[in-house]
Tab-separated table of C-alpha atoms and ligand atoms in Angstrom:
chain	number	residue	atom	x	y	z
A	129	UNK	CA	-28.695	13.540	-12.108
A	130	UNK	CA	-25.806	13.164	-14.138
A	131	UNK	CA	-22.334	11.504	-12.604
A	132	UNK	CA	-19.075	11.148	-14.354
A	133	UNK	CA	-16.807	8.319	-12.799
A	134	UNK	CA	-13.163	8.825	-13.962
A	135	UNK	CA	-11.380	5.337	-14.556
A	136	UNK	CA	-14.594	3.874	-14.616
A	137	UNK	CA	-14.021	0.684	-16.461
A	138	UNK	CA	-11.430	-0.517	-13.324
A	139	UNK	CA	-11.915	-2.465	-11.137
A	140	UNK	CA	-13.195	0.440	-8.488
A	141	UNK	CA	-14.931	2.766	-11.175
A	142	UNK	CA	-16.783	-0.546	-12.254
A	143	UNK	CA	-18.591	-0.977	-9.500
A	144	UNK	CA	-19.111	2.583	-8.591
A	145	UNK	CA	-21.070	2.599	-12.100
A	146	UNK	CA	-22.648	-0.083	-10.872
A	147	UNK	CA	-24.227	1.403	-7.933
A	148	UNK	CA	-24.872	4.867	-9.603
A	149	UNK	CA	-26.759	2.811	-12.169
A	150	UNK	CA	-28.838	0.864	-9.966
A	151	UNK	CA	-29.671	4.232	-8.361
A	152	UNK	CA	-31.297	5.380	-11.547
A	153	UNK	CA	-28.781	8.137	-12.112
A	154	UNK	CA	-27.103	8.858	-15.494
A	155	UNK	CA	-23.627	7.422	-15.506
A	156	UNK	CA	-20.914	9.011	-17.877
A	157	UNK	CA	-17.677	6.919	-17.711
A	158	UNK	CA	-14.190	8.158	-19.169
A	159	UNK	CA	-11.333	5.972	-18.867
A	160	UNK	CA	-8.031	5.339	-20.595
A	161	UNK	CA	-9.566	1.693	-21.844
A	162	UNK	CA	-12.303	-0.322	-22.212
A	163	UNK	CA	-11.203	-3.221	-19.440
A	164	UNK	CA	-12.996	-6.242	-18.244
A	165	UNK	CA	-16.288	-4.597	-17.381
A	166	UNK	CA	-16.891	-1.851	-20.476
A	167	UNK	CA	-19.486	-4.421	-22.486
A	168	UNK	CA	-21.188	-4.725	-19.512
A	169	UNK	CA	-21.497	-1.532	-18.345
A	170	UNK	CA	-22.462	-0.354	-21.647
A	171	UNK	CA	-25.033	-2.976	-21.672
A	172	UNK	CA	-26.479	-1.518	-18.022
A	173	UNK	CA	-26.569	2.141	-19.618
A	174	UNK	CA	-23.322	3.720	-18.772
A	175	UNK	CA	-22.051	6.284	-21.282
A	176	UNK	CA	-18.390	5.280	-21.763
A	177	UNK	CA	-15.665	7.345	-23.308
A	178	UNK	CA	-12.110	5.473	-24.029
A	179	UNK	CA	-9.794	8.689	-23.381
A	180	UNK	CA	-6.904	10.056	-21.026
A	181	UNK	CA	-8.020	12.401	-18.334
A	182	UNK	CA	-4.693	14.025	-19.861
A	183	UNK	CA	-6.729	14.985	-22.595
A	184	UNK	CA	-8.242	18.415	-22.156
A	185	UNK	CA	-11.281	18.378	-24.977
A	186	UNK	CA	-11.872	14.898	-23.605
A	187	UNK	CA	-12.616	15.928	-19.865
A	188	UNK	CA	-14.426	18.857	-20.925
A	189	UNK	CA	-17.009	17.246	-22.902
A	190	UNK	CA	-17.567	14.432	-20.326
A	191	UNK	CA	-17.988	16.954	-17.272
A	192	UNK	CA	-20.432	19.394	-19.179
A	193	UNK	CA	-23.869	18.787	-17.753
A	194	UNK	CA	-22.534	16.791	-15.250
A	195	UNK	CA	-23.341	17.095	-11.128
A	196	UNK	CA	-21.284	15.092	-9.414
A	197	UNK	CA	-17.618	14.229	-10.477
A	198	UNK	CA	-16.064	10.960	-8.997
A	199	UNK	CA	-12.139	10.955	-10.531
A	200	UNK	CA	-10.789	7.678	-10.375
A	201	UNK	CA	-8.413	7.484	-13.088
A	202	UNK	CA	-5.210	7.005	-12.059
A	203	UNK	CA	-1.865	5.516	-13.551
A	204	UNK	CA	-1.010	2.768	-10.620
A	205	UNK	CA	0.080	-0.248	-11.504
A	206	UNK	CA	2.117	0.994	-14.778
A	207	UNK	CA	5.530	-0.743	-14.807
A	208	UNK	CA	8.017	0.300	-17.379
A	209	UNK	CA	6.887	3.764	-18.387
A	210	UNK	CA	9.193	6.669	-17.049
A	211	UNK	CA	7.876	8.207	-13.920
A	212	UNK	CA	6.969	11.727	-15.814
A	213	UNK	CA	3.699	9.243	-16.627
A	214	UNK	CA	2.336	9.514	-12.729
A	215	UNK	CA	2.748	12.948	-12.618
A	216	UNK	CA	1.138	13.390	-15.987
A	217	UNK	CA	-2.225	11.465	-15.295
A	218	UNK	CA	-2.287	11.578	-11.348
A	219	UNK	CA	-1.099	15.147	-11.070
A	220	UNK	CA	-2.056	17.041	-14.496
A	221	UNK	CA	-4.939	15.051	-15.040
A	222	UNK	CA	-6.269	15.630	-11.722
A	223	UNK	CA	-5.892	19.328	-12.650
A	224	UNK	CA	-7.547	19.303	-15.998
A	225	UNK	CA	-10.664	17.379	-14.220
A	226	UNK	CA	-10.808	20.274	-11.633
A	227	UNK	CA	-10.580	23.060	-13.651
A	228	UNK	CA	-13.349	21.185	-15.463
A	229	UNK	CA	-15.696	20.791	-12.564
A	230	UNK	CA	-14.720	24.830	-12.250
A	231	UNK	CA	-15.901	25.985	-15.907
A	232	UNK	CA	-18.740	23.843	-15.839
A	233	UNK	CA	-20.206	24.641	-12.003
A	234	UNK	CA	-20.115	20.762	-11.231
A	235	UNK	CA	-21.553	20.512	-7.706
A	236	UNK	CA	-19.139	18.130	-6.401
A	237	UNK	CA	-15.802	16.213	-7.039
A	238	UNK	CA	-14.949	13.537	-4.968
A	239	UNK	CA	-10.946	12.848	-5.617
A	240	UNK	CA	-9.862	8.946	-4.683
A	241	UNK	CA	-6.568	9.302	-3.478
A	242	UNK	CA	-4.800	6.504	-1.194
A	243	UNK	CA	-4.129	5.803	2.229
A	244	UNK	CA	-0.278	5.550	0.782
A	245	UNK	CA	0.297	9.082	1.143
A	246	UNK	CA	1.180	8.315	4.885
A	247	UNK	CA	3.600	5.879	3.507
A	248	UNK	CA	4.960	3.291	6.295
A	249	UNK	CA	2.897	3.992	9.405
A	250	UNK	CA	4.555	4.759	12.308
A	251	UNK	CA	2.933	3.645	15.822
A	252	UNK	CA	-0.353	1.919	16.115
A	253	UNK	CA	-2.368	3.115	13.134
A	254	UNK	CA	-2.931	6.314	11.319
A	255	UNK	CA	-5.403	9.210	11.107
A	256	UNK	CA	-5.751	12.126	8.279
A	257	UNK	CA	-3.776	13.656	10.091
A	258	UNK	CA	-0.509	11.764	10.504
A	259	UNK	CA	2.408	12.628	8.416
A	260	UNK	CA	2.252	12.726	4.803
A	261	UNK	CA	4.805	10.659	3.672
A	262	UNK	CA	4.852	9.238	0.399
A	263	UNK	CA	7.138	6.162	-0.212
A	264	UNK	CA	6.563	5.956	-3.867
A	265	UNK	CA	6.569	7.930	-6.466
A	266	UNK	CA	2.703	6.575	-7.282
A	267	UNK	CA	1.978	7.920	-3.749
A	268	UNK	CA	3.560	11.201	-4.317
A	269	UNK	CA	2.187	12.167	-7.349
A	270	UNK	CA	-1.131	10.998	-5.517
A	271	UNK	CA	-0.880	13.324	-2.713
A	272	UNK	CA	0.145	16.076	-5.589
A	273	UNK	CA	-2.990	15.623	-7.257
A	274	UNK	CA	-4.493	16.512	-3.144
A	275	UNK	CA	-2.741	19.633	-3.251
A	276	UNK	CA	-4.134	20.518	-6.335
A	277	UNK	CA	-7.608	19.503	-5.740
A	278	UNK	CA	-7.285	21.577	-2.201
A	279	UNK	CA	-6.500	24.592	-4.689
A	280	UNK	CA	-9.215	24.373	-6.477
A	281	UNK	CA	-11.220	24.040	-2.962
A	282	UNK	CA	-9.852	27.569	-1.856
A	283	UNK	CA	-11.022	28.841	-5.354
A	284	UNK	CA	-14.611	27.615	-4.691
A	285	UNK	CA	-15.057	23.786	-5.792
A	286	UNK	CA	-16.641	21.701	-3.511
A	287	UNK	CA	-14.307	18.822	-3.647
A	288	UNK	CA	-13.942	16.161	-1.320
A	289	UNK	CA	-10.824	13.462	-1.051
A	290	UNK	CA	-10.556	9.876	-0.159
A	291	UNK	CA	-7.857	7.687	0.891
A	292	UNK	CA	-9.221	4.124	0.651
A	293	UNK	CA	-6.355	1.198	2.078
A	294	UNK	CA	-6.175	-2.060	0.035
A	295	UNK	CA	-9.384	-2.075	-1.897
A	296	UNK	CA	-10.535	-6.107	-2.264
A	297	UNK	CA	-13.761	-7.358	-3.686
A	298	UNK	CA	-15.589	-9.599	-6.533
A	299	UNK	CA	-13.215	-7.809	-10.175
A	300	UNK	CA	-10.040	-7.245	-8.496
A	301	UNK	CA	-7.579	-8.205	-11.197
A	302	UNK	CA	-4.868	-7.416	-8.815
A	303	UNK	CA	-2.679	-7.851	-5.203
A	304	UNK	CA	-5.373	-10.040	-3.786
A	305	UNK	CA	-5.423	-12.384	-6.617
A	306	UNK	CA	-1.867	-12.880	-5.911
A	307	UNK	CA	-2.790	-13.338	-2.533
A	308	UNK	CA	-5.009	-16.237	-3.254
A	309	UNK	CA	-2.550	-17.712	-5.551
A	310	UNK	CA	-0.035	-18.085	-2.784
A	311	UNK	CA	-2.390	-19.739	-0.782
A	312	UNK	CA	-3.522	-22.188	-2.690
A	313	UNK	CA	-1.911	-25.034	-2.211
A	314	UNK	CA	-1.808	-24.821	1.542
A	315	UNK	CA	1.267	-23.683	2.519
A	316	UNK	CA	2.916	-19.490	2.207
A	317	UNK	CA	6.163	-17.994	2.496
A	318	UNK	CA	6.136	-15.423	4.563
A	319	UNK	CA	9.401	-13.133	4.287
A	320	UNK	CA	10.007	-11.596	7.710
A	321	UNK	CA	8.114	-11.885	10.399
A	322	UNK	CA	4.298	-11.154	9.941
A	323	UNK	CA	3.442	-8.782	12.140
A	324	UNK	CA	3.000	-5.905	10.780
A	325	UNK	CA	-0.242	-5.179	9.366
A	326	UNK	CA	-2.284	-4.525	6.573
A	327	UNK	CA	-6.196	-2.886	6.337
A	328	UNK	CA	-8.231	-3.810	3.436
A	329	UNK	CA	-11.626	-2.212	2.377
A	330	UNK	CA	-14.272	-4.286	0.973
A	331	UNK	CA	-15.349	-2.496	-2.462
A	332	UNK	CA	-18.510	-2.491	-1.654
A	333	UNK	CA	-17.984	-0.593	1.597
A	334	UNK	CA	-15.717	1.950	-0.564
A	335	UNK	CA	-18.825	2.526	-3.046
A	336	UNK	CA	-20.295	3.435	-0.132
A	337	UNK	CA	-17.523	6.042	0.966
A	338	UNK	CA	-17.655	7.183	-2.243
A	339	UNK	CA	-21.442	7.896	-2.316
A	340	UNK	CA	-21.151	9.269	1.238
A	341	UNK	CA	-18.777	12.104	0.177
A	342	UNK	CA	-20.393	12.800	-2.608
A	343	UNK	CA	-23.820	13.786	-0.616
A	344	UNK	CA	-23.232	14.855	2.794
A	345	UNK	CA	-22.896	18.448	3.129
A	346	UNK	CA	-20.265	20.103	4.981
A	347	UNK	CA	-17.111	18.033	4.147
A	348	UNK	CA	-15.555	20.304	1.651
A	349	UNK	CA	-11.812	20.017	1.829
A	350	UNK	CA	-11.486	17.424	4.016
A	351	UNK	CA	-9.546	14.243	3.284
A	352	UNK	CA	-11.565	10.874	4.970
A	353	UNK	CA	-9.931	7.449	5.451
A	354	UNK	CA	-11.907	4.979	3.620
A	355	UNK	CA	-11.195	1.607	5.109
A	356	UNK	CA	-12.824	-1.624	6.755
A	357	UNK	CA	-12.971	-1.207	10.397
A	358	UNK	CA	-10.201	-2.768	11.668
A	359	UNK	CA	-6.368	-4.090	10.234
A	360	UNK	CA	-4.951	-7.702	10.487
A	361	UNK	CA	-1.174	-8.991	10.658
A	362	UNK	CA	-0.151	-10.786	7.477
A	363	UNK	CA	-0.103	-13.890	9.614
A	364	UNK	CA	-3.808	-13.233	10.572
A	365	UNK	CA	-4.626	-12.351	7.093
A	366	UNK	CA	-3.028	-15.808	5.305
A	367	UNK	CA	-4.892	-17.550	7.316
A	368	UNK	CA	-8.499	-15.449	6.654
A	369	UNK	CA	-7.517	-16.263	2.483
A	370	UNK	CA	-7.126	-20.123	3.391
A	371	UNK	CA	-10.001	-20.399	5.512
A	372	UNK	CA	-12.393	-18.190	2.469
A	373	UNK	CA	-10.857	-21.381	0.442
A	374	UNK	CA	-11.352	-24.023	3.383
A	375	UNK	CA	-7.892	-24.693	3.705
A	376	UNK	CA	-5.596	-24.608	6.946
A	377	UNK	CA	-2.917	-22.335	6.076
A	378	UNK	CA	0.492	-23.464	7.108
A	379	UNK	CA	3.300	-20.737	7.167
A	380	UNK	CA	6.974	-20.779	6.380
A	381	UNK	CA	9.487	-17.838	7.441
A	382	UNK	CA	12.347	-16.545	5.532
A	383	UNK	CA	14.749	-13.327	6.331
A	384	UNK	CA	12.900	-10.225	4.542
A	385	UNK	CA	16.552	-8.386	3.809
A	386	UNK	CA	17.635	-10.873	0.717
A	387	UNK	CA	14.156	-10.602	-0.816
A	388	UNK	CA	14.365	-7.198	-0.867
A	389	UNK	CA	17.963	-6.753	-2.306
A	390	UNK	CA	16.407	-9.562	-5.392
A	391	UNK	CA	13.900	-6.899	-6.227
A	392	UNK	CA	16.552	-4.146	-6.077
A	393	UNK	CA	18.569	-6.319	-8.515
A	394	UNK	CA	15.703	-7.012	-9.946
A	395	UNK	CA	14.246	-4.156	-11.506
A	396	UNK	CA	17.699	-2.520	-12.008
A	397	UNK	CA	18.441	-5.093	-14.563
A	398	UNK	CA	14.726	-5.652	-16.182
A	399	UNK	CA	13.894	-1.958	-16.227
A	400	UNK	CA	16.695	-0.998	-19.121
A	401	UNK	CA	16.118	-3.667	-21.179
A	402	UNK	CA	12.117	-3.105	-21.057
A	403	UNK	CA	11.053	-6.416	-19.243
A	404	UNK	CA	8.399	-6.363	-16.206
A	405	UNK	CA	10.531	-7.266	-13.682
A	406	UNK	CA	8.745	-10.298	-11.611
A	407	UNK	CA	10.507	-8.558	-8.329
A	408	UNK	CA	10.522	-4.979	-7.757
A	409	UNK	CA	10.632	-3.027	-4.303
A	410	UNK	CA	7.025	-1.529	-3.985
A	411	UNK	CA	6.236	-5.348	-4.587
A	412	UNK	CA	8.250	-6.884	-1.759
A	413	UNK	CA	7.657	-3.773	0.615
A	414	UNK	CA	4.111	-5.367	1.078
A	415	UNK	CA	6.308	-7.751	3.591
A	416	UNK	CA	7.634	-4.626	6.006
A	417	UNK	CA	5.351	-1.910	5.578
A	418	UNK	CA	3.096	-1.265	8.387
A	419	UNK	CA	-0.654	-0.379	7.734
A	420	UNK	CA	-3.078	0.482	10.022
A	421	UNK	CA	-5.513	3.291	9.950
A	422	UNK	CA	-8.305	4.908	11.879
A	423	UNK	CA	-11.856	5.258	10.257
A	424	UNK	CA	-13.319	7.535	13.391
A	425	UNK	CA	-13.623	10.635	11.019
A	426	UNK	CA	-15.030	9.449	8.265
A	427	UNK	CA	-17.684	7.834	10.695
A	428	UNK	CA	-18.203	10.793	12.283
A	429	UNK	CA	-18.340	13.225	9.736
A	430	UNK	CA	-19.612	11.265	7.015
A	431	UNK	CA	-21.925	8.440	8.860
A	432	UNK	CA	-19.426	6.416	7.469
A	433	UNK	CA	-19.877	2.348	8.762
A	434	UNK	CA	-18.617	-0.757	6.594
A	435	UNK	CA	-20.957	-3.450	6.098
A	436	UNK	CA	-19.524	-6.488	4.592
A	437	UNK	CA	-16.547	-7.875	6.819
A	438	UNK	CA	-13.519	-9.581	6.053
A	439	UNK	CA	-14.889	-13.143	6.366
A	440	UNK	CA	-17.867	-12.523	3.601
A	441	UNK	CA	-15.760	-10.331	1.432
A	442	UNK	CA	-12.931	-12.772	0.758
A	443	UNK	CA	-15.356	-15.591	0.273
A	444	UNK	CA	-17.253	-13.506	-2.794
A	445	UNK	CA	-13.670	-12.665	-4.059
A	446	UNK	CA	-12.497	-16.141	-3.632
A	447	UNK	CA	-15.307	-17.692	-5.039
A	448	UNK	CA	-15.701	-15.031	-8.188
A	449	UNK	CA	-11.858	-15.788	-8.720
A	450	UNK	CA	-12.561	-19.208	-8.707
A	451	UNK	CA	-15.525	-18.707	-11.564
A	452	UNK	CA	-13.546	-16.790	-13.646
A	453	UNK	CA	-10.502	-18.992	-13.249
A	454	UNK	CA	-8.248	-16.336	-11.786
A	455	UNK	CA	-6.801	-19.110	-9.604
A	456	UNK	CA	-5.092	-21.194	-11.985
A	457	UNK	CA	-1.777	-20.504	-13.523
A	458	UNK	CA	1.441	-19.693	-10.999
A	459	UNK	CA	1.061	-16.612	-8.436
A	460	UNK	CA	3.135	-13.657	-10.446
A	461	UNK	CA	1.851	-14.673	-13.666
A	462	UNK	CA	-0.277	-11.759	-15.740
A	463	UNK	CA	-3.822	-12.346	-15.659
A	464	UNK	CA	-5.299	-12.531	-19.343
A	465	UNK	CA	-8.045	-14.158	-19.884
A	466	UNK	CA	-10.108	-15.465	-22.882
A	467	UNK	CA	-12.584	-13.354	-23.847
A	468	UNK	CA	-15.896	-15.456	-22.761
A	469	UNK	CA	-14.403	-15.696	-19.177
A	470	UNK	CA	-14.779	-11.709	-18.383
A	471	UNK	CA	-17.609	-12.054	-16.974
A	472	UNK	CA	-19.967	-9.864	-15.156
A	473	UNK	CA	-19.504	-9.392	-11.382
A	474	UNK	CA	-21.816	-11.353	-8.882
A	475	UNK	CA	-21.718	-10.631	-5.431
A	476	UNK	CA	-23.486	-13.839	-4.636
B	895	NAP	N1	-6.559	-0.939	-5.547
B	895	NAP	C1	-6.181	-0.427	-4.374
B	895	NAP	O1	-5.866	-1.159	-3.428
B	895	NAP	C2	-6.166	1.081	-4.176
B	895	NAP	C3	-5.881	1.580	-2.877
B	895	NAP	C4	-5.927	2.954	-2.672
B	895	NAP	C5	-6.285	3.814	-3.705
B	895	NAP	N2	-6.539	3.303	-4.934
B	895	NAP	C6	-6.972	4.261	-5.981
B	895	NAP	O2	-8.264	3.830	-6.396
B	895	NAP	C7	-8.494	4.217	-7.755
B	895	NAP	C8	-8.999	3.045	-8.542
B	895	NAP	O3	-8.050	1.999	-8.450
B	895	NAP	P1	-8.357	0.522	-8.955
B	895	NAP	O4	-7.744	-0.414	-7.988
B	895	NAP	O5	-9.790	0.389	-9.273
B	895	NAP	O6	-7.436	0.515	-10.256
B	895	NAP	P2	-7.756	0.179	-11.759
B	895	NAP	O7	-8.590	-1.061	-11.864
B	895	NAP	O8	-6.434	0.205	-12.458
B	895	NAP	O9	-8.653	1.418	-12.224
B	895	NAP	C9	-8.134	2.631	-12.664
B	895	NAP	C10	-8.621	2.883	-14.075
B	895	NAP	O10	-8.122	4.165	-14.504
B	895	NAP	C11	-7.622	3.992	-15.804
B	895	NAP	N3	-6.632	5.001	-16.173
B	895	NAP	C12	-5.297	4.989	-15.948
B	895	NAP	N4	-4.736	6.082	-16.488
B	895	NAP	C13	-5.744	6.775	-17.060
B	895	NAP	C14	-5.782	7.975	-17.801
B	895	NAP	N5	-4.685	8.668	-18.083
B	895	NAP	N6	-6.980	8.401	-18.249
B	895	NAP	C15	-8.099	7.693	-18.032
B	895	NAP	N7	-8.111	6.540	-17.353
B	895	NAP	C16	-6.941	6.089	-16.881
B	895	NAP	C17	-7.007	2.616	-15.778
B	895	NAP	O11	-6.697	2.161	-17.080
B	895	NAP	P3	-5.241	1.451	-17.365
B	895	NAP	O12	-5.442	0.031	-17.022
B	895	NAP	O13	-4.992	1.734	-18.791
B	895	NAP	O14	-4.222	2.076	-16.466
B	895	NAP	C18	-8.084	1.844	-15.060
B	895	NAP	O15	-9.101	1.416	-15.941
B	895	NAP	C19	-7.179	4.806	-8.237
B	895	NAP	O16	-7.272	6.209	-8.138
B	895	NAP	C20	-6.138	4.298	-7.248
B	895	NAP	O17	-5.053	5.188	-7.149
B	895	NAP	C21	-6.491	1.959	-5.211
């Protein structure tokens, strides 16, 4: 069988390749660049192509033969390009991939989307079918890239969506580094008051989502929370990142309202003159915005059940930071390392 993994050489794609690999499958990959992982994955067979899912002749020639789309491939973390760019890649591109999957009688497309198309949760936690409400314009033009993968469904693809919540593992270049940066030393800041929550999924339990959707029958058009099974305060979760890095985690409290008008001022002022601002909104929202959600459908409908917990999973990401020497340098600074450090990913 032959699988094409959109945005393949990230940090989710890579390890999606990974597993399709060790299956015995053949893996085509086709992402905007080569990343951390592409030597490897070249190296373990995968078939990588370094183009945009924006590119038409591109997509085609990577679905053709293929049975199983996963599309990845998203612009996310892009600061400084105008916002036209999200709906370009997450929005068009998501379209081009579909009607690709169409002309070429793919079986199925699995569509990651996020669990931040409910935006700020309201109540206890969340199911597929709370309110969409975008607070972003990444997480709108992520829920547009839904709608048009649900038109394609009413056309006759089989496409199924997912909406993983923080996605943490061994190769994450991103949030949770940051995370363990803070930590470090012992003591965080923590702006406001803690409570409200956040719900990580462990890769590994996503690559399981992912090959879930993509094989059990019946689950055409329907969207599925992919998530670990349960949320944590920020308090709670400080504390689980000391303790995967033996230390006692002592917290400070500061008012969340001046941080949030710094980012404001922030951005406004980095944002004309090119610069990545070091304080933006969507950064600092991570303080206030409530995130809980409720797996019961995606265990129900797609036998759905994460296996590594939070305790195991932020040890292996600790410790592969650690290797790779993620964990030096200050919190907010860029992570580039020197070539012989990308190293492959070890889950042990
Ligand atoms: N990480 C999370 O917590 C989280 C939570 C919910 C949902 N998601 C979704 O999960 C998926 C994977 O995310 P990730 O965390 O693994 O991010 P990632 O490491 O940035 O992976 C995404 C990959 O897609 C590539 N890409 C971006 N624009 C592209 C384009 N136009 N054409 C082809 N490839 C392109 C990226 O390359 P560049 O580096 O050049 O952009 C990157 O290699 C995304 O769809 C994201 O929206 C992530």
């Amino acid at each position: 069988m032959t699988t094409l993994v959109t945005g393949g050489t990230g940090f989710t794609g890579s390890h999606l390749v990974r597993r399709l690999l060790e299956r015995g499958g053949s893996v085509r990959v086709l992402d905007n660049q080569p990343g951390l992982f592409h030597d490897e994955l070249r190296d373990l067979g995968a078939e990588i192509t370094i183009a945009s899912v924006t590119d038409e002749d591109a997509v085609r020639r990577c679905v053709e033969g293929c049975e199983v789309v996963h599309h990845l491939a998203a612009a996310f973390r892009k600061l400084n390009v105008p916002q036209s760019h999200y709906s370009d890649v997450n929005e068009q591109g998501t379209r081009i991939v579909c009607r690709a999957c169409v002309d070429f009688g793919v079986r199925k497309l699995v569509y990651c989307s996020t669990c931040g198309v409910h935006g700020h949760v309201q109540g206890e936690s969340a199911t597929e079918d709370s309110p969409i409400a975008p607070a972003d314009y990444y997480q709108q033009t992520k829920y547009d890239g839904e709608v048009v993968v649900q038109e394609f469904v009413r056309d006759g693809l089989d496409a199924t969506t997912l909406r993983p919540t923080a996605i943490y593992g061994p190769g994450d270049p991103g949030r949770f580094v940051m995370l363990f940066r803070l930590c470090k030393r012992g003591t965080f800041t923590m702006f406001g008051d803690g409570r409200v929550h956040y719900h990580p999924v462990h890769i590994e339990n996503l690559v399981d989502a992912f090959e879930l959707a993509a094989t059990v029958p019946g689950v055409t058009g329907e969207a599925f929370l992919a998530a670990d099974d349960r949320s944590y305060s920020l308090t709670d979760l400080v504390h689980e990142v000391g303790r995967a890095m033996d230390l006692d985690m002592k917290i400070r409290r500061l008012p969340f309202a001046p941080l949030r008008a710094a980012a404001v001022v922030c951005e406004a002022v980095c944002k004309p003159i090119g610069v990545s601002p070091p304080l933006f909104p969507r950064r600092v929202d991570w303080f206030r915005q409530h995130r809980s959600f409720d797996i019961t459908k995606a265990r129900r409908m797609l036998g759905y059940e994460p296996r590594v917990g939070l305790d195991e999973g932020l040890r292996q990401t600790g410790d592969w930071y650690r290797r790779w020497g993620y964990l030096e340098g200050s919190p907010r600074k860029q992570v580039t390392l020197p070539e012989p450090l990308h190293g492959p990913i070890s889950l042990g």
